[in-house]
């Protein structure tokens, strides 16, 4: 019995996930990177990382045969939205939905295009500065979906749109172990990368625990980690996402070189060295540090100075080093071909 006197929700006895897989002939499709979790103690552990879910509204992305789904429902949520791309799973999920009347909404759709900003009632919206809203995202998606998706959701965090129209919506997601290590890597560590800066300037990111590959059916080639994200009230860098992304990407372009090598490519060749020196000096960043040694504060300073330089010369932001290289190669080839004629 819950403290309020209300009986806590428990799912009625159901066929096991293994039986559901057999019943609906849900063989995992390797080419779609489908790996299922059948151990409900493990799915309970994943769901516990999301925090207290009682009476919250949850979106589960990629529920598949529904292992994590059961654990979410057993956490006594108010509403559970399931977004699953593969039609084969829909009948099994509908069966789960019947076992929890009025709580589950099954959507056959793609989370990359689904409009989460319209999924939950408006009254759940909280001010950004307030506590996180009663809205959570949980999911074990294929890795080729989860990594681009987190970049997109981080951009949504920076703009406070998409799933973040409700406020600082928390996310509990699985990633390949190495990606989780990059997402949470600290200054100076081997795994420090573009993903570390992009996630940590916007969110508190916690690498919760690792699930060995053997816990999945079929067993993937890699281990999997559960990562929890809570958007920060104040992002650590207050510049547009695309600008931060450009600076961070350039700096990590040459991981093993001094960080100034990456900063140089933000500028056209003619003024490269002079502008790079100016940027490093104004940002007060030692140009001989390696990219992995830069803290978020270093990146903040670099982004702030780059922003000022772009404001003074608006063509700077559109400058693209890769494009310049490509054009140079093409004109060299044309020149050589003309020489042969
Ligand atoms: N969550 C289940 C579990 O842990 O057993 C299934 C995990 S399986 C790795 C990934 C699931 O995500 C599959 O059911 C797959 O069909 C689904 N999926 C893949 N891409 C998706 C997308 N873009 N939108 C929604 N679901 C997707």
XYZ file of C-alpha atoms and ligand atoms in Angstrom:
368
model
C 0.000 0.000 0.000
C 1.357 3.437 -0.936
C 1.653 6.166 1.758
C -1.354 7.975 0.234
C -3.486 4.887 0.865
C -3.606 4.244 -2.886
C -2.568 0.701 -3.833
C 0.728 0.801 -5.762
C 0.374 -0.451 -9.303
C 1.805 -3.881 -10.208
C 1.415 -5.567 -13.553
C -0.742 -8.715 -13.441
C 1.035 -12.040 -14.184
C 2.077 -12.021 -17.843
C 3.956 -14.361 -20.163
C 7.743 -13.873 -19.769
C 9.602 -11.729 -22.338
C 11.093 -14.950 -23.715
C 7.554 -16.335 -24.175
C 6.432 -13.044 -25.815
C 9.349 -13.319 -28.250
C 8.270 -16.885 -29.116
C 4.550 -16.076 -29.203
C 4.939 -13.198 -31.684
C 7.955 -14.683 -33.481
C 10.133 -11.674 -32.647
C 13.559 -12.853 -33.691
C 16.069 -9.990 -33.282
C 17.178 -8.556 -36.595
C 20.951 -8.315 -36.557
C 21.059 -5.790 -39.404
C 18.850 -3.517 -37.238
C 21.203 -4.001 -34.234
C 18.399 -5.439 -32.145
C 19.603 -6.880 -28.823
C 17.044 -7.581 -26.144
C 17.167 -7.494 -22.365
C 15.228 -10.381 -20.892
C 16.392 -10.216 -17.269
C 13.846 -8.163 -15.355
C 16.259 -7.542 -12.455
C 18.518 -5.791 -14.942
C 15.693 -3.799 -16.550
C 14.561 -2.799 -13.016
C 18.127 -1.597 -12.327
C 18.138 0.523 -15.514
C 14.796 2.061 -14.617
C 15.969 2.838 -11.048
C 18.687 5.095 -12.546
C 15.924 7.427 -13.762
C 15.063 8.217 -10.116
C 11.587 8.182 -8.587
C 9.099 7.566 -11.391
C 5.885 7.278 -9.391
C 3.167 9.385 -11.052
C 5.543 10.644 -13.758
C 5.065 10.644 -17.518
C 7.620 8.535 -19.350
C 8.508 8.082 -22.996
C 10.298 4.828 -23.712
C 12.141 4.841 -27.015
C 12.549 1.513 -28.811
C 10.711 -0.754 -26.322
C 11.052 -3.875 -28.542
C 9.636 -6.930 -26.742
C 9.005 -4.811 -23.627
C 11.467 -5.795 -20.871
C 12.280 -2.227 -19.801
C 8.617 -1.353 -20.427
C 7.506 -3.756 -17.679
C 9.976 -2.296 -15.214
C 8.748 1.235 -16.004
C 5.140 0.180 -15.461
C 6.046 -1.496 -12.175
C 7.525 1.855 -11.051
C 3.909 3.094 -10.960
C 4.148 5.821 -13.611
C 1.123 7.944 -14.511
C 1.539 7.570 -18.268
C 3.865 5.617 -20.545
C 4.354 6.488 -24.190
C 6.068 3.811 -26.267
C 7.658 4.789 -29.584
C 8.687 1.711 -31.563
C 9.755 1.647 -35.198
C 9.474 -2.077 -35.916
C 5.843 -3.171 -36.543
C 6.528 -6.704 -35.326
C 6.661 -5.493 -31.719
C 3.362 -3.595 -31.745
C 1.004 -6.557 -30.886
C 3.172 -7.564 -27.881
C 3.273 -3.953 -26.667
C -0.523 -3.663 -27.085
C -0.855 -6.729 -24.866
C 1.219 -4.949 -22.204
C -0.933 -1.878 -22.655
C -4.069 -3.954 -21.915
C -2.442 -5.173 -18.712
C -2.076 -1.539 -17.542
C -5.390 0.005 -18.631
C -5.319 3.728 -19.436
C -1.590 4.098 -18.768
C 0.117 3.062 -21.998
C 0.022 4.670 -25.416
C 1.728 2.677 -28.168
C 3.049 4.612 -31.165
C 4.351 2.847 -34.228
C 6.859 5.488 -35.305
C 10.430 6.653 -35.594
C 11.851 8.565 -32.620
C 14.026 10.555 -35.036
C 10.899 12.212 -36.474
C 8.366 11.836 -33.643
C 7.302 15.170 -32.115
C 7.860 14.658 -28.387
C 7.021 18.314 -27.732
C 3.367 17.483 -28.354
C 3.305 14.118 -26.590
C 2.532 15.100 -23.002
C -0.079 17.395 -21.404
C 0.811 21.087 -21.252
C 0.204 21.290 -17.508
C 3.436 19.298 -16.987
C 5.530 22.205 -18.270
C 7.902 23.629 -15.660
C 10.054 26.750 -15.754
C 13.613 25.961 -16.826
C 15.008 27.191 -13.494
C 12.623 24.976 -11.506
C 13.071 21.307 -10.632
C 12.994 18.936 -13.619
C 9.446 18.210 -14.830
C 7.560 14.949 -14.271
C 8.634 13.837 -17.732
C 11.366 11.277 -18.393
C 12.861 9.632 -21.431
C 14.180 6.097 -21.075
C 15.514 3.816 -23.765
C 17.807 1.113 -25.014
C 18.126 1.994 -28.689
C 20.525 0.632 -31.319
C 23.856 2.502 -31.109
C 23.594 3.847 -34.639
C 20.438 5.655 -33.474
C 21.336 6.619 -29.889
C 24.505 8.586 -30.718
C 23.029 10.897 -33.427
C 19.869 11.163 -31.320
C 21.726 12.411 -28.224
C 23.457 15.099 -30.333
C 20.055 16.200 -31.592
C 18.574 16.162 -28.072
C 21.537 18.160 -26.749
C 20.782 20.792 -29.381
C 17.154 20.675 -28.197
C 18.390 21.227 -24.610
C 20.306 24.316 -25.748
C 17.199 25.692 -27.483
C 14.762 24.413 -24.843
C 12.597 22.859 -27.539
C 11.658 19.282 -28.554
C 11.435 17.081 -25.422
C 12.648 20.066 -23.366
C 9.569 22.246 -23.830
C 8.472 20.650 -20.523
C 11.610 21.983 -18.795
C 14.756 20.090 -17.883
C 13.466 16.644 -18.918
C 15.768 13.877 -17.655
C 16.983 11.078 -19.894
C 18.236 7.592 -19.059
C 19.711 5.988 -22.158
C 22.052 3.172 -23.091
C 25.169 3.602 -25.211
C 28.039 1.484 -26.345
C 30.434 1.441 -23.325
C 33.107 3.461 -25.178
C 30.570 6.152 -26.154
C 29.347 6.378 -22.543
C 32.964 6.847 -21.445
C 33.379 9.667 -23.958
C 30.131 11.319 -22.861
C 31.324 11.430 -19.244
C 35.109 11.787 -19.690
C 36.818 14.355 -17.445
C 39.499 16.887 -18.460
C 42.766 15.170 -19.345
C 41.372 11.657 -19.688
C 42.054 9.461 -22.688
C 38.370 9.328 -23.655
C 37.949 13.122 -23.606
C 36.373 14.090 -26.931
C 33.862 16.253 -28.751
C 30.989 14.320 -27.113
C 32.359 15.030 -23.607
C 32.253 18.806 -24.136
C 28.947 18.885 -26.017
C 27.154 16.845 -23.342
C 28.811 18.314 -20.238
C 28.390 21.977 -21.107
C 24.630 21.427 -21.214
C 23.915 18.587 -18.791
C 24.983 16.791 -15.662
C 25.975 13.464 -17.166
C 26.359 10.326 -15.086
C 27.746 7.005 -16.283
C 25.554 4.779 -14.081
C 26.737 1.214 -14.712
C 27.889 -1.149 -17.425
C 25.940 -4.144 -18.658
C 28.091 -6.923 -20.092
C 27.225 -7.830 -23.688
C 26.348 -11.364 -22.547
C 23.248 -10.012 -20.734
C 21.610 -9.318 -24.119
C 19.938 -11.702 -26.540
C 21.565 -11.994 -29.015
C 24.887 -10.939 -27.472
C 26.249 -7.751 -29.102
C 29.963 -7.372 -29.902
C 30.337 -4.682 -27.251
C 29.400 -3.904 -23.649
C 26.686 -1.387 -22.934
C 26.498 1.437 -20.375
C 23.541 3.267 -18.906
C 23.915 7.059 -18.888
C 21.706 9.557 -17.072
C 21.366 13.185 -18.259
C 19.868 16.139 -16.389
C 19.951 19.453 -18.293
C 21.741 22.211 -16.352
C 19.860 25.332 -15.284
C 22.704 27.432 -16.723
C 24.651 25.943 -19.622
C 28.397 26.248 -18.996
C 28.843 27.884 -22.404
C 26.297 30.530 -23.337
C 26.666 30.584 -27.102
C 24.535 29.035 -29.875
C 24.863 25.240 -30.126
C 26.145 25.368 -33.724
C 28.918 27.794 -32.764
C 30.018 25.648 -29.820
C 29.853 22.571 -32.053
C 32.067 24.245 -34.670
C 34.738 25.315 -32.172
C 34.756 21.954 -30.352
C 34.844 19.963 -33.601
C 37.753 22.046 -34.939
C 39.775 21.710 -31.733
C 39.358 17.915 -31.669
C 40.179 17.636 -35.382
C 43.819 17.066 -34.455
C 43.594 15.159 -31.174
C 47.307 14.488 -30.772
C 48.539 17.945 -31.772
C 48.595 21.168 -29.753
C 45.067 22.592 -29.418
C 46.030 25.708 -31.430
C 46.339 23.474 -34.532
C 42.567 22.877 -34.397
C 41.818 26.533 -33.601
C 43.780 27.595 -36.694
C 41.314 25.890 -39.032
C 38.521 28.176 -37.860
C 40.160 30.858 -40.016
C 40.852 31.226 -43.754
C 44.448 30.531 -44.721
C 45.445 34.153 -45.376
C 44.829 35.246 -41.765
C 45.068 31.857 -40.036
C 48.145 32.245 -37.860
C 47.505 35.815 -36.815
C 43.820 35.228 -35.910
C 44.572 31.978 -34.119
C 47.216 33.657 -31.975
C 44.802 36.470 -31.194
C 42.032 34.025 -30.242
C 44.266 31.931 -27.960
C 45.559 35.049 -26.239
C 42.157 36.684 -25.716
C 40.713 33.379 -24.464
C 43.728 32.959 -22.159
C 44.299 29.373 -23.326
C 47.807 27.893 -23.480
C 48.191 26.964 -27.178
C 50.449 24.022 -26.310
C 47.753 22.143 -24.390
C 46.392 19.050 -26.166
C 42.644 19.087 -26.966
C 41.887 16.522 -24.235
C 43.552 18.781 -21.633
C 41.123 21.648 -22.206
C 38.452 22.159 -19.555
C 34.891 23.290 -20.270
C 35.989 26.739 -19.028
C 38.730 26.813 -21.689
C 36.096 25.969 -24.317
C 33.782 28.631 -22.916
C 36.519 31.247 -23.312
C 37.352 30.068 -26.831
C 33.678 30.135 -27.860
C 33.133 33.605 -26.351
C 36.140 35.052 -28.206
C 35.209 33.279 -31.458
C 31.679 34.704 -31.135
C 33.105 38.235 -30.839
C 35.307 37.669 -33.873
C 32.293 36.369 -35.846
C 30.248 39.413 -34.805
C 33.022 41.663 -36.134
C 33.357 39.645 -39.368
C 30.064 37.830 -40.131
C 31.609 35.864 -43.036
C 33.872 34.080 -40.534
C 31.205 31.749 -39.151
C 30.416 30.336 -42.592
C 34.093 29.689 -43.335
C 34.611 25.951 -43.749
C 38.143 24.531 -43.701
C 37.110 21.195 -45.281
C 35.377 23.009 -48.168
C 38.505 25.095 -48.760
C 40.647 21.939 -48.848
C 38.244 20.272 -51.292
C 38.232 23.304 -53.579
C 42.020 23.447 -53.526
C 42.258 19.792 -54.513
C 39.749 20.269 -57.352
C 41.569 23.302 -58.749
C 44.920 21.449 -58.527
C 43.438 18.558 -60.513
C 41.945 20.943 -63.107
C 45.261 22.770 -63.394
C 47.117 19.482 -63.975
C 44.551 18.312 -66.526
C 44.840 21.616 -68.402
C 48.640 21.264 -68.384
C 48.335 17.876 -70.082
C 46.116 19.183 -72.874
N 14.364 -1.860 -25.432
C 14.366 -3.246 -25.847
C 15.217 -4.062 -24.892
O 16.008 -3.442 -24.159
O 15.104 -5.298 -24.910
C 14.835 -3.399 -27.285
C 16.231 -2.933 -27.541
S 16.771 -3.053 -29.209
C 18.510 -2.752 -28.959
C 16.313 -1.483 -29.911
C 14.838 -1.281 -30.205
O 14.696 0.029 -30.753
C 14.248 -2.235 -31.226
O 12.999 -2.659 -30.786
C 14.125 -1.391 -32.490
O 13.103 -1.812 -33.359
C 13.847 -0.018 -31.894
N 14.229 1.118 -32.765
C 15.313 1.211 -33.570
N 15.367 2.413 -34.173
C 14.289 3.094 -33.742
C 13.781 4.398 -34.016
N 14.420 5.229 -34.853
N 12.641 4.793 -33.413
C 11.997 3.947 -32.539
N 12.427 2.700 -32.262
C 13.555 2.281 -32.841
